[in-house]
Amino acid sequence: MDEQKVLSIKGLLDDTPEEYLSHKEKYENSIRKSVLFYKTLHSTEDENMSVDEKTKLNFRNIVTSAIFKDNSPFMLHNSMFIPTIMGQGTDEQREYWMKRAKNMEIIGTYAQTELGHGTFIRGLETQATYDPDTEEFVLHSPVLSSYKWWPGGLAHTANYCIVMARLYIKGKSHGIHPFMVQIRDEETHMPLPGIKLGEIGAKLGFNTVNNGFLGFENHRISRDRMLMKNAQVLKDGTFVAGSNSKLTYGTMVYVRVLIVSNMANMLAKAVTIALRYSAIRRQSQPKPDEPEPQILDYVTQQHKLFIAIASSHAFYMNAMWLWEIYYSVSLQLASGKLDNLPELHALACCLKPLSTIDATAMIEKCRLACGGHGYMLSANLAQTYGLATAAYTYEGENTVLLLQAARSLVKAWVGHVKGRPLKGTMAYLAGDSTVKAWDGSIDGIIQSFKVVAIRKISSVVKILQDYEKSGLSPEDAWNKASVFLTAASEAHGRAVLLSVYKSEMDKRAAVLSPPLRKVLLQLVDLYVTYWALEKVGDMLLYASITDKDVDELQRRYIELLAAIRPNAVGLVDAFDFRDEILNSTLGAYDGRAYERLMEEAMKSPLNAEPVNQTFHKYLKPFMRGKL
Ligand SMILES: CCCCCCCC/C=C\CCCCCCC/C=C/C(=O)SCCNC(=O)CCNC(=O)[C@H](O)C(C)(C)COP(=O)(O)OP(=O)(O)OC[C@H]1O[C@@H](n2cnc3c(N)ncnc32)[C@H](O)[C@@H]1OP(=O)(O)O
Ligand SMILES: Cc1cc2nc3c(=O)[nH]c(=O)nc-3n(C[C@H](O)[C@H](O)[C@H](O)COP(=O)(O)OP(=O)(O)OC[C@H]3O[C@@H](n4cnc5c(N)ncnc54)[C@H](O)[C@@H]3O)c2cc1C
């Protein structure tokens, strides 16, 4: 990614901090910058790109979107509108729409969630009724709850959008399908007739993404606006179903994979800020005859921050591994081979939740590790948290996705018990389900996490079966057991995260210099040891760990923190974020945090004058008893 080129764009960086702009000004400023950015670095994914190039592009989009401190109103254009055209359009539709979308002749978004439904896609109420007489679809929002609600860029930015709507033909519902809908006039940008648009209001974050609402009043579109790669409606209204109704959910799988790499990037940003600040901040005097130490020398500070470095590496390695699987399954789907789609879906339903749960918690921990200055918006930690925590919810709320993964794990386990072979990332479920004696090596601990997953999956299946034997319906049994179903999915996800991180690092270790290999493998060791201590209950229950082993693990963990300390600043410098991307008074490379805090403070509009006009208008009369 040519950051120099991006950062050389005049006007891209803010003179007035966004914090002091109004809600409306923030949006307008973000549009201004997005246009500048795209004009200079306009690039989108090309279907002929190699896996590596595609992944770099996704990373590039993620990194560049960081410039905005919040996300761009163009975000959905890149991350969902274009991927949906690519994944759901016929060759002809792709040919036409990809050209317009890539050239930014049109700006799109992805409108699926409604005021009344987000998780339950099969409950979406927006109607697309086929009229064979005119060969058109009539889009209609029958009730308020059917209004599209949330899509990024929908309010004032996009002039087209993918609408996920329920298809009706001759009164019969044929499920949810994607429709390309023009929502604003390309010249005037006015909403088209029968279309109501607006903004949903201020949020915890994402305040420049222009999330909006969309309602239809019998709005007509031509038949060729249904994206018909996976299912078709013929002129006479004949419906031709796709090979798998879930193929229309394909964009969500893509974004879930993208989110894992995005979490690696977000966490890397936050720990760079917090760790650099911890290297310059001195506080307290544990040794009376010595100067105040860097707070980075407090082991508790190392405990808060070093796991974030290792986790960012772990998410990155898992994301690159998952991208390979995504692209190979996508190629298989293109040739009609569907049998690896369930595994990809299950993996994305584990890794998206775990990476967002961990990243959100660790970004907040990075903020908390910076004391009062971490609470300043100019530190850019709160905003980073706001962006990350949104990913807990969007693209499939985490609980819901973990339950989806549990569906696959339960099916795999029941099949295994009946003698059906297990494959891919679930093959280990056929392995040994006991740990005779604790093995504290990295591979031994990873094996213990696999045993924990096996035991949690097998025990929750037993709970389900007992409930069903007692007369409960499968649905009620499932709901009753759902807390432990999500726990089983989390255990599987942990086992995958750990084993992929280790194996991907091992692959790379061979080409690393010995000093670099040593440091990176220390991070793997730290990650595995940290999680063994975090999940010590599971280790006691299922992995034969003794109190002596725990004591040994704790000492190893402390030694690892000490071993990593000398390289800690180098490890975050290696993320190679430029100051403009970090956008943080605390994280700048030169370490001049106090000067930057003061510089940013002086940009507050309140500091433009020594006495604010409210003194004469309110305070003085009030203090003189005259109000
Ligand atoms: C200028 C700079 C610009 C920079 C631009 C780029 C910046 C990029 C930065 C960051 C990257 C990320 C940013 C993305 C931003 C996104 C914003 C948010 C968008 C959204 O949120 S879009 C809406 C997302 N909504 C959801 O995800 C809804 C979640 N719900 C569901 O997915 C489904 O309802 C469900 C899966 C929970 C249930 O579906 P359903 O009821 O139909 O199915 P079930 O009965 O449960 O299962 C049946 C069966 O189907 C299988 N199944 C389900 N889903 C899938 C799937 N997706 N693929 C394959 N198979 C699937 C399921 O396993 C069952 O199988 P079995 O019967 O068990 O065999
Ligand atoms: C910042 C942001 C950006 C977004 N951008 C877009 C966008 O561009 N396009 C778009 O279409 N959507 C977008 N969304 C919407 C997002 O996809 C939905 O918010 C998400 O799918 C969750 O749906 P919901 O909000 O309706 O919550 P609900 O589905 O109502 O869920 C609410 C809560 O109920 C519980 N719950 C729900 N279902 C189950 C279940 N089956 N089992 C157990 N518990 C359950 C969970 O605790 C869940 O958190 C965005 C959301 C956010 C926050």
CSV table of C-alpha atoms in Angstrom, one decimal, residues 97-482:
chain,number,residue,atom,x,y,z
A,97,TRP,CA,-22.2,-3.1,-12.8
A,98,MET,CA,-18.6,-3.8,-11.9
A,99,LYS,CA,-17.4,-1.3,-14.5
A,100,ARG,CA,-19.6,1.4,-13.1
A,101,ALA,CA,-18.9,0.6,-9.5
A,102,LYS,CA,-15.1,0.3,-9.9
A,103,ASN,CA,-14.9,3.6,-11.7
A,104,MET,CA,-17.0,5.2,-8.9
A,105,GLU,CA,-19.5,6.3,-11.5
A,106,ILE,CA,-22.0,5.0,-8.9
A,107,ILE,CA,-21.7,4.6,-5.2
A,108,GLY,CA,-23.5,1.6,-3.6
A,109,THR,CA,-24.3,0.0,-0.3
A,110,TYR,CA,-25.8,-3.2,1.0
A,111,ALA,CA,-29.3,-3.0,2.4
A,112,GLN,CA,-30.3,-6.1,4.3
A,113,THR,CA,-31.1,-5.3,7.9
A,114,GLU,CA,-34.5,-3.8,8.7
A,115,LEU,CA,-35.8,-1.9,11.7
A,116,GLY,CA,-37.5,-5.1,12.7
A,117,HIS,CA,-35.0,-7.8,11.7
A,118,GLY,CA,-31.2,-8.0,11.6
A,119,THR,CA,-30.3,-11.5,12.6
A,120,PHE,CA,-33.2,-13.4,11.2
A,121,ILE,CA,-32.7,-13.0,7.5
A,122,ARG,CA,-35.7,-15.3,6.7
A,123,GLY,CA,-37.8,-12.8,8.6
A,124,LEU,CA,-37.1,-9.8,6.4
A,125,GLU,CA,-40.3,-8.1,5.3
A,126,THR,CA,-39.2,-5.9,2.3
A,127,GLN,CA,-41.2,-7.2,-0.6
A,128,ALA,CA,-40.2,-7.7,-4.2
A,129,THR,CA,-43.3,-8.8,-6.1
A,130,TYR,CA,-42.8,-9.9,-9.7
A,131,ASP,CA,-45.2,-8.4,-12.3
A,132,PRO,CA,-45.1,-10.6,-15.4
A,133,ASP,CA,-47.2,-8.1,-17.4
A,134,THR,CA,-44.5,-5.4,-17.2
A,135,GLU,CA,-41.6,-7.8,-16.4
A,136,GLU,CA,-40.8,-5.7,-13.3
A,137,PHE,CA,-40.4,-6.2,-9.6
A,138,VAL,CA,-42.5,-4.0,-7.3
A,139,LEU,CA,-40.5,-3.1,-4.2
A,140,HIS,CA,-42.6,-2.3,-1.1
A,141,SER,CA,-42.1,-1.7,2.6
A,142,PRO,CA,-45.4,-2.9,4.0
A,143,VAL,CA,-44.9,-1.8,7.6
A,144,LEU,CA,-42.5,0.4,9.5
A,145,SER,CA,-40.5,-2.6,10.8
A,146,SER,CA,-39.8,-3.5,7.1
A,147,TYR,CA,-37.8,-0.2,6.5
A,148,LYS,CA,-34.2,-1.0,5.7
A,149,TRP,CA,-32.2,0.4,8.7
A,150,TRP,CA,-28.4,0.6,9.3
A,151,PRO,CA,-26.8,0.3,5.8
A,152,GLY,CA,-23.7,2.4,5.6
A,153,GLY,CA,-23.8,5.2,3.1
A,154,LEU,CA,-27.5,4.7,2.6
A,155,ALA,CA,-28.7,8.0,4.1
A,156,HIS,CA,-27.1,10.7,1.8
A,157,THR,CA,-24.2,9.0,-0.1
A,158,ALA,CA,-25.2,6.0,-2.1
A,159,ASN,CA,-27.3,6.3,-5.3
A,160,TYR,CA,-27.6,2.6,-5.7
A,161,CYS,CA,-27.9,-0.3,-3.3
A,162,ILE,CA,-28.2,-4.0,-3.1
A,163,VAL,CA,-31.6,-4.6,-1.5
A,164,MET,CA,-32.1,-8.0,0.1
A,165,ALA,CA,-35.9,-8.5,-0.3
A,166,ARG,CA,-38.5,-11.3,-0.1
A,167,LEU,CA,-39.4,-12.4,-3.7
A,168,TYR,CA,-43.1,-13.0,-4.3
A,169,ILE,CA,-44.4,-14.5,-7.6
A,170,LYS,CA,-48.1,-15.1,-8.0
A,171,GLY,CA,-48.6,-14.7,-4.2
A,172,LYS,CA,-45.9,-17.3,-3.3
A,173,SER,CA,-42.8,-16.4,-1.4
A,174,HIS,CA,-39.5,-17.6,-2.8
A,175,GLY,CA,-37.2,-16.4,-0.1
A,176,ILE,CA,-34.7,-13.6,0.2
A,177,HIS,CA,-32.8,-12.5,-2.9
A,178,PRO,CA,-30.5,-9.6,-3.9
A,179,PHE,CA,-31.8,-6.7,-6.1
A,180,MET,CA,-29.8,-3.9,-7.6
A,181,VAL,CA,-31.9,-0.7,-6.9
A,182,GLN,CA,-31.2,2.8,-7.9
A,183,ILE,CA,-32.3,5.0,-5.0
A,184,ARG,CA,-31.2,8.5,-6.1
A,185,ASP,CA,-31.2,10.4,-9.3
A,186,GLU,CA,-27.7,10.3,-10.8
A,187,GLU,CA,-27.8,14.0,-11.7
A,188,THR,CA,-29.8,15.6,-8.8
A,189,HIS,CA,-29.1,13.0,-6.2
A,190,MET,CA,-32.8,13.3,-5.2
A,191,PRO,CA,-34.5,10.1,-3.9
A,192,LEU,CA,-36.4,8.5,-6.7
A,193,PRO,CA,-40.2,8.4,-6.6
A,194,GLY,CA,-41.5,5.9,-4.1
A,195,ILE,CA,-38.3,5.9,-2.1
A,196,LYS,CA,-37.9,7.4,1.4
A,197,LEU,CA,-34.3,7.9,2.6
A,198,GLY,CA,-32.8,9.3,5.8
A,199,GLU,CA,-30.1,9.0,8.4
A,200,ILE,CA,-30.6,6.9,11.5
A,201,GLY,CA,-28.8,9.4,13.9
A,202,ALA,CA,-25.7,9.6,16.1
A,203,LYS,CA,-24.1,6.3,17.3
A,204,LEU,CA,-21.3,5.1,19.6
A,205,GLY,CA,-19.0,5.1,16.6
A,206,PHE,CA,-19.3,4.9,12.8
A,207,ASN,CA,-20.5,8.5,12.9
A,208,THR,CA,-19.2,9.3,9.4
A,209,VAL,CA,-20.4,6.1,7.7
A,210,ASN,CA,-23.8,7.7,7.0
A,211,ASN,CA,-25.9,4.7,8.2
A,212,GLY,CA,-29.4,5.3,6.9
A,213,PHE,CA,-33.0,4.1,6.5
A,214,LEU,CA,-34.8,3.2,3.3
A,215,GLY,CA,-38.5,2.7,2.7
A,216,PHE,CA,-40.3,1.7,-0.6
A,217,GLU,CA,-43.7,2.7,-1.7
A,218,ASN,CA,-44.5,0.4,-4.6
A,219,HIS,CA,-41.2,1.3,-6.4
A,220,ARG,CA,-40.8,-0.6,-9.7
A,221,ILE,CA,-37.5,-2.0,-11.1
A,222,SER,CA,-36.9,-4.0,-14.2
A,223,ARG,CA,-36.5,-7.8,-14.1
A,224,ASP,CA,-32.8,-7.6,-15.0
A,225,ARG,CA,-32.2,-5.8,-11.6
A,226,MET,CA,-32.5,-9.0,-9.7
A,227,LEU,CA,-28.9,-10.4,-9.3
A,228,MET,CA,-29.5,-13.8,-10.9
A,229,LYS,CA,-26.3,-15.8,-10.6
A,230,ASN,CA,-27.8,-18.1,-7.9
A,231,ALA,CA,-31.5,-18.0,-8.7
A,232,GLN,CA,-33.5,-16.7,-11.6
A,233,VAL,CA,-37.0,-15.3,-12.4
A,234,LEU,CA,-37.9,-15.9,-16.1
A,235,LYS,CA,-39.9,-13.4,-18.1
A,236,ASP,CA,-43.1,-15.3,-17.5
A,237,GLY,CA,-42.5,-15.4,-13.8
A,238,THR,CA,-41.1,-18.9,-13.6
A,239,PHE,CA,-38.8,-19.1,-10.6
A,240,VAL,CA,-35.5,-21.2,-11.0
A,241,ALA,CA,-34.1,-22.0,-7.6
A,242,GLY,CA,-30.3,-22.0,-7.0
A,243,SER,CA,-28.3,-25.1,-6.0
A,244,ASN,CA,-28.3,-23.8,-2.4
A,245,SER,CA,-30.4,-21.1,-1.0
A,246,LYS,CA,-27.6,-20.0,1.3
A,247,LEU,CA,-25.5,-18.9,-1.7
A,248,THR,CA,-27.3,-15.6,-1.4
A,249,TYR,CA,-25.7,-15.2,2.0
A,250,GLY,CA,-22.3,-15.3,0.3
A,251,THR,CA,-21.3,-11.6,0.9
A,252,MET,CA,-21.7,-12.0,4.6
A,253,VAL,CA,-19.2,-14.9,4.6
A,254,TYR,CA,-16.8,-12.7,2.7
A,255,VAL,CA,-17.1,-9.8,5.1
A,256,ARG,CA,-16.8,-12.1,8.2
A,257,VAL,CA,-13.4,-13.3,6.8
A,258,LEU,CA,-12.5,-9.6,6.1
A,259,ILE,CA,-13.4,-8.7,9.7
A,260,VAL,CA,-10.8,-11.1,11.1
A,261,SER,CA,-8.0,-9.3,9.2
A,262,ASN,CA,-9.6,-6.0,10.2
A,263,MET,CA,-9.4,-6.9,13.9
A,264,ALA,CA,-5.7,-7.8,13.4
A,265,ASN,CA,-5.2,-4.3,12.1
A,266,MET,CA,-7.4,-2.5,14.7
A,267,LEU,CA,-5.6,-4.2,17.5
A,268,ALA,CA,-2.2,-3.5,16.1
A,269,LYS,CA,-3.1,0.2,15.9
A,270,ALA,CA,-4.3,0.3,19.5
A,271,VAL,CA,-1.3,-1.5,21.0
A,272,THR,CA,1.1,0.6,19.0
A,273,ILE,CA,-0.4,3.7,20.6
A,274,ALA,CA,-0.6,2.3,24.1
A,275,LEU,CA,2.8,0.6,24.1
A,276,ARG,CA,4.7,3.7,22.6
A,277,TYR,CA,3.0,5.8,25.3
A,278,SER,CA,4.0,3.3,27.9
A,279,ALA,CA,7.6,3.7,26.8
A,280,ILE,CA,7.6,7.4,27.3
A,281,ARG,CA,5.4,7.8,30.3
A,282,ARG,CA,7.2,7.7,33.6
A,283,GLN,CA,5.2,7.4,36.9
A,284,SER,CA,5.6,6.5,40.6
A,285,GLN,CA,8.9,5.7,42.4
A,286,PRO,CA,9.0,2.1,43.6
A,287,LYS,CA,12.7,2.6,44.4
A,288,PRO,CA,13.2,5.8,46.4
A,289,ASP,CA,16.7,6.3,45.2
A,290,GLU,CA,15.9,5.9,41.5
A,291,PRO,CA,14.0,8.0,39.0
A,292,GLU,CA,10.4,7.3,38.1
A,293,PRO,CA,10.4,4.2,35.8
A,294,GLN,CA,8.7,3.9,32.4
A,295,ILE,CA,5.3,2.4,33.0
A,296,LEU,CA,6.2,-0.2,30.4
A,297,ASP,CA,8.5,-1.6,33.1
A,298,TYR,CA,5.6,-2.5,35.3
A,299,VAL,CA,4.8,-6.2,34.7
A,300,THR,CA,1.1,-5.5,35.0
A,301,GLN,CA,1.5,-3.1,32.1
A,302,GLN,CA,3.3,-5.8,30.1
A,303,HIS,CA,0.5,-8.2,31.0
A,304,LYS,CA,-2.1,-5.8,29.6
A,305,LEU,CA,-0.2,-5.0,26.3
A,306,PHE,CA,2.0,-7.8,25.1
A,307,ILE,CA,-0.9,-10.2,24.6
A,308,ALA,CA,-2.4,-7.6,22.2
A,309,ILE,CA,0.7,-7.8,20.0
A,310,ALA,CA,0.6,-11.6,20.0
A,311,SER,CA,-3.2,-11.6,19.3
A,312,SER,CA,-2.8,-9.2,16.4
A,313,HIS,CA,-0.3,-11.6,14.9
A,314,ALA,CA,-2.6,-14.6,15.7
A,315,PHE,CA,-5.6,-12.9,14.0
A,316,TYR,CA,-3.4,-11.9,11.0
A,317,MET,CA,-2.1,-15.5,10.5
A,318,ASN,CA,-5.6,-16.9,10.9
A,319,ALA,CA,-7.0,-14.3,8.5
A,320,MET,CA,-4.5,-15.2,5.8
A,321,TRP,CA,-5.2,-18.9,6.3
A,322,LEU,CA,-8.9,-18.3,6.2
A,323,TRP,CA,-8.6,-16.1,3.0
A,324,GLU,CA,-6.9,-19.1,1.3
A,325,ILE,CA,-9.9,-21.3,2.3
A,326,TYR,CA,-12.4,-18.6,1.2
A,327,TYR,CA,-10.9,-18.2,-2.2
A,328,SER,CA,-10.6,-21.9,-2.8
A,329,VAL,CA,-14.2,-22.5,-1.7
A,330,SER,CA,-15.3,-19.6,-3.9
A,331,LEU,CA,-13.6,-21.3,-6.9
A,332,GLN,CA,-15.3,-24.6,-6.0
A,333,LEU,CA,-18.7,-22.8,-5.8
A,334,ALA,CA,-18.1,-21.3,-9.2
A,335,SER,CA,-17.9,-24.8,-10.6
A,336,GLY,CA,-21.0,-26.0,-8.6
A,337,LYS,CA,-19.0,-27.8,-5.9
A,338,LEU,CA,-20.7,-26.9,-2.6
A,339,ASP,CA,-19.5,-29.5,-0.1
A,340,ASN,CA,-16.9,-27.3,1.5
A,341,LEU,CA,-19.2,-24.3,2.0
A,342,PRO,CA,-20.5,-25.5,5.4
A,343,GLU,CA,-17.0,-25.7,6.8
A,344,LEU,CA,-16.1,-22.2,5.5
A,345,HIS,CA,-19.4,-20.9,7.1
A,346,ALA,CA,-18.6,-22.6,10.4
A,347,LEU,CA,-15.0,-21.3,10.5
A,348,ALA,CA,-16.2,-17.8,9.7
A,349,CYS,CA,-18.8,-18.2,12.4
A,350,CYS,CA,-16.1,-19.0,14.9
A,351,LEU,CA,-13.3,-16.7,14.0
A,352,LYS,CA,-15.3,-13.5,13.4
A,353,PRO,CA,-16.8,-13.7,16.9
A,354,LEU,CA,-13.6,-14.7,18.7
A,355,SER,CA,-11.4,-12.1,16.9
A,356,THR,CA,-14.0,-9.3,17.6
A,357,ILE,CA,-14.5,-10.4,21.2
A,358,ASP,CA,-10.7,-10.5,21.9
A,359,ALA,CA,-9.9,-7.4,19.9
A,360,THR,CA,-12.6,-5.3,21.5
A,361,ALA,CA,-11.6,-6.3,25.0
A,362,MET,CA,-7.9,-5.8,24.3
A,363,ILE,CA,-8.3,-2.4,22.6
A,364,GLU,CA,-10.3,-1.3,25.7
A,365,LYS,CA,-7.4,-2.6,27.8
A,366,CYS,CA,-5.0,-0.6,25.8
A,367,ARG,CA,-7.0,2.5,26.5
A,368,LEU,CA,-7.3,1.7,30.2
A,369,ALA,CA,-3.5,1.2,30.3
A,370,CYS,CA,-2.9,4.8,29.3
A,371,GLY,CA,-4.5,6.5,32.3
A,372,GLY,CA,-6.3,9.8,31.8
A,373,HIS,CA,-4.6,10.6,28.5
A,374,GLY,CA,-6.1,7.3,27.2
A,375,TYR,CA,-9.5,8.8,27.8
A,376,MET,CA,-8.7,11.8,25.4
A,377,LEU,CA,-10.3,11.5,22.0
A,378,SER,CA,-7.0,12.9,20.6
A,379,ALA,CA,-5.4,9.5,21.7
A,380,ASN,CA,-7.7,7.8,19.2
A,381,LEU,CA,-8.2,4.8,21.4
A,382,ALA,CA,-11.9,5.4,22.2
A,383,GLN,CA,-12.7,5.7,18.5
A,384,THR,CA,-10.7,2.6,17.7
A,385,TYR,CA,-12.7,0.8,20.4
A,386,GLY,CA,-16.0,2.2,18.9
A,387,LEU,CA,-15.1,0.8,15.4
A,388,ALA,CA,-14.0,-2.6,16.8
A,389,THR,CA,-17.0,-3.1,19.1
A,390,ALA,CA,-19.4,-2.5,16.2
A,391,ALA,CA,-18.0,-5.7,14.6
A,392,TYR,CA,-19.3,-7.7,17.6
A,393,THR,CA,-22.7,-6.9,16.2
A,394,TYR,CA,-22.6,-6.3,12.5
A,395,GLU,CA,-22.1,-9.0,9.9
A,396,GLY,CA,-23.8,-11.5,12.2
A,397,GLU,CA,-24.1,-10.9,15.9
A,398,ASN,CA,-21.5,-12.9,17.7
A,399,THR,CA,-23.8,-15.1,19.8
A,400,VAL,CA,-25.8,-16.0,16.7
A,401,LEU,CA,-22.7,-16.9,14.7
A,402,LEU,CA,-21.3,-19.0,17.6
A,403,LEU,CA,-24.7,-20.9,17.6
A,404,GLN,CA,-24.4,-21.3,13.8
A,405,ALA,CA,-20.9,-22.9,14.4
A,406,ALA,CA,-22.4,-25.1,17.1
A,407,ARG,CA,-24.9,-26.5,14.5
A,408,SER,CA,-22.0,-27.7,12.4
A,409,LEU,CA,-20.1,-29.0,15.4
A,410,VAL,CA,-23.1,-30.9,16.8
A,411,LYS,CA,-23.8,-32.4,13.3
A,412,ALA,CA,-20.1,-33.4,13.0
A,413,TRP,CA,-20.0,-35.0,16.4
A,414,VAL,CA,-23.2,-36.9,16.0
A,415,GLY,CA,-22.0,-38.1,12.6
A,416,HIS,CA,-18.6,-39.1,14.1
A,417,VAL,CA,-20.3,-41.2,16.8
A,418,LYS,CA,-22.3,-43.0,14.0
A,419,GLY,CA,-19.0,-43.7,12.2
A,420,ARG,CA,-19.1,-41.0,9.6
A,421,PRO,CA,-15.6,-39.6,8.9
A,422,LEU,CA,-14.7,-36.1,10.0
A,423,LYS,CA,-12.8,-33.8,7.8
A,424,GLY,CA,-10.9,-30.5,7.6
A,425,THR,CA,-10.8,-28.3,10.7
A,426,MET,CA,-13.1,-30.7,12.6
A,427,ALA,CA,-11.0,-33.8,12.0
A,428,TYR,CA,-9.3,-33.5,15.4
A,429,LEU,CA,-12.7,-34.2,17.0
A,430,ALA,CA,-12.0,-37.9,16.2
A,431,GLY,CA,-8.8,-37.7,18.2
A,432,ASP,CA,-8.0,-38.6,21.8
A,433,SER,CA,-10.5,-37.0,24.2
A,434,THR,CA,-8.3,-37.4,27.3
A,435,VAL,CA,-5.0,-35.9,28.4
A,436,LYS,CA,-3.3,-38.5,30.6
A,437,ALA,CA,-0.7,-36.2,31.9
A,438,TRP,CA,-0.3,-32.4,31.4
A,439,ASP,CA,2.1,-31.5,28.6
A,440,GLY,CA,3.2,-27.9,29.1
A,441,SER,CA,4.9,-27.6,25.7
A,442,ILE,CA,3.3,-25.3,23.1
A,443,ASP,CA,2.1,-28.2,21.1
A,444,GLY,CA,1.0,-30.0,24.2
A,445,ILE,CA,-1.1,-27.0,25.3
A,446,ILE,CA,-2.6,-26.7,21.9
A,447,GLN,CA,-3.5,-30.4,22.0
A,448,SER,CA,-5.2,-29.7,25.4
A,449,PHE,CA,-7.3,-27.0,23.8
A,450,LYS,CA,-8.4,-29.5,21.2
A,451,VAL,CA,-9.3,-32.0,24.0
A,452,VAL,CA,-11.3,-29.2,25.8
A,453,ALA,CA,-13.2,-28.6,22.6
A,454,ILE,CA,-13.9,-32.3,22.1
A,455,ARG,CA,-15.1,-32.7,25.7
A,456,LYS,CA,-17.3,-29.6,25.5
A,457,ILE,CA,-18.9,-30.6,22.2
A,458,SER,CA,-19.5,-34.2,23.3
A,459,SER,CA,-21.0,-33.1,26.7
A,460,VAL,CA,-23.3,-30.5,25.1
A,461,VAL,CA,-24.5,-33.1,22.6
A,462,LYS,CA,-25.3,-35.3,25.6
A,463,ILE,CA,-27.3,-32.5,27.2
A,464,LEU,CA,-29.3,-32.0,24.0
A,465,GLN,CA,-30.0,-35.7,23.7
A,466,ASP,CA,-31.1,-35.9,27.3
A,467,TYR,CA,-33.4,-33.0,26.9
A,468,GLU,CA,-34.9,-34.6,23.8
A,469,LYS,CA,-35.3,-37.9,25.5
A,470,SER,CA,-37.1,-36.1,28.3
A,471,GLY,CA,-39.7,-35.0,25.7
A,472,LEU,CA,-38.4,-31.5,24.8
A,473,SER,CA,-38.7,-30.6,21.1
A,474,PRO,CA,-35.3,-30.2,19.3
A,475,GLU,CA,-35.8,-26.4,19.2
A,476,ASP,CA,-36.5,-26.2,23.0
A,477,ALA,CA,-33.6,-28.5,23.8
A,478,TRP,CA,-31.4,-26.4,21.6
A,479,ASN,CA,-32.4,-23.2,23.3
A,480,LYS,CA,-32.0,-24.7,26.8
A,481,ALA,CA,-28.5,-25.9,26.0
A,482,SER,CA,-27.5,-22.7,24.0
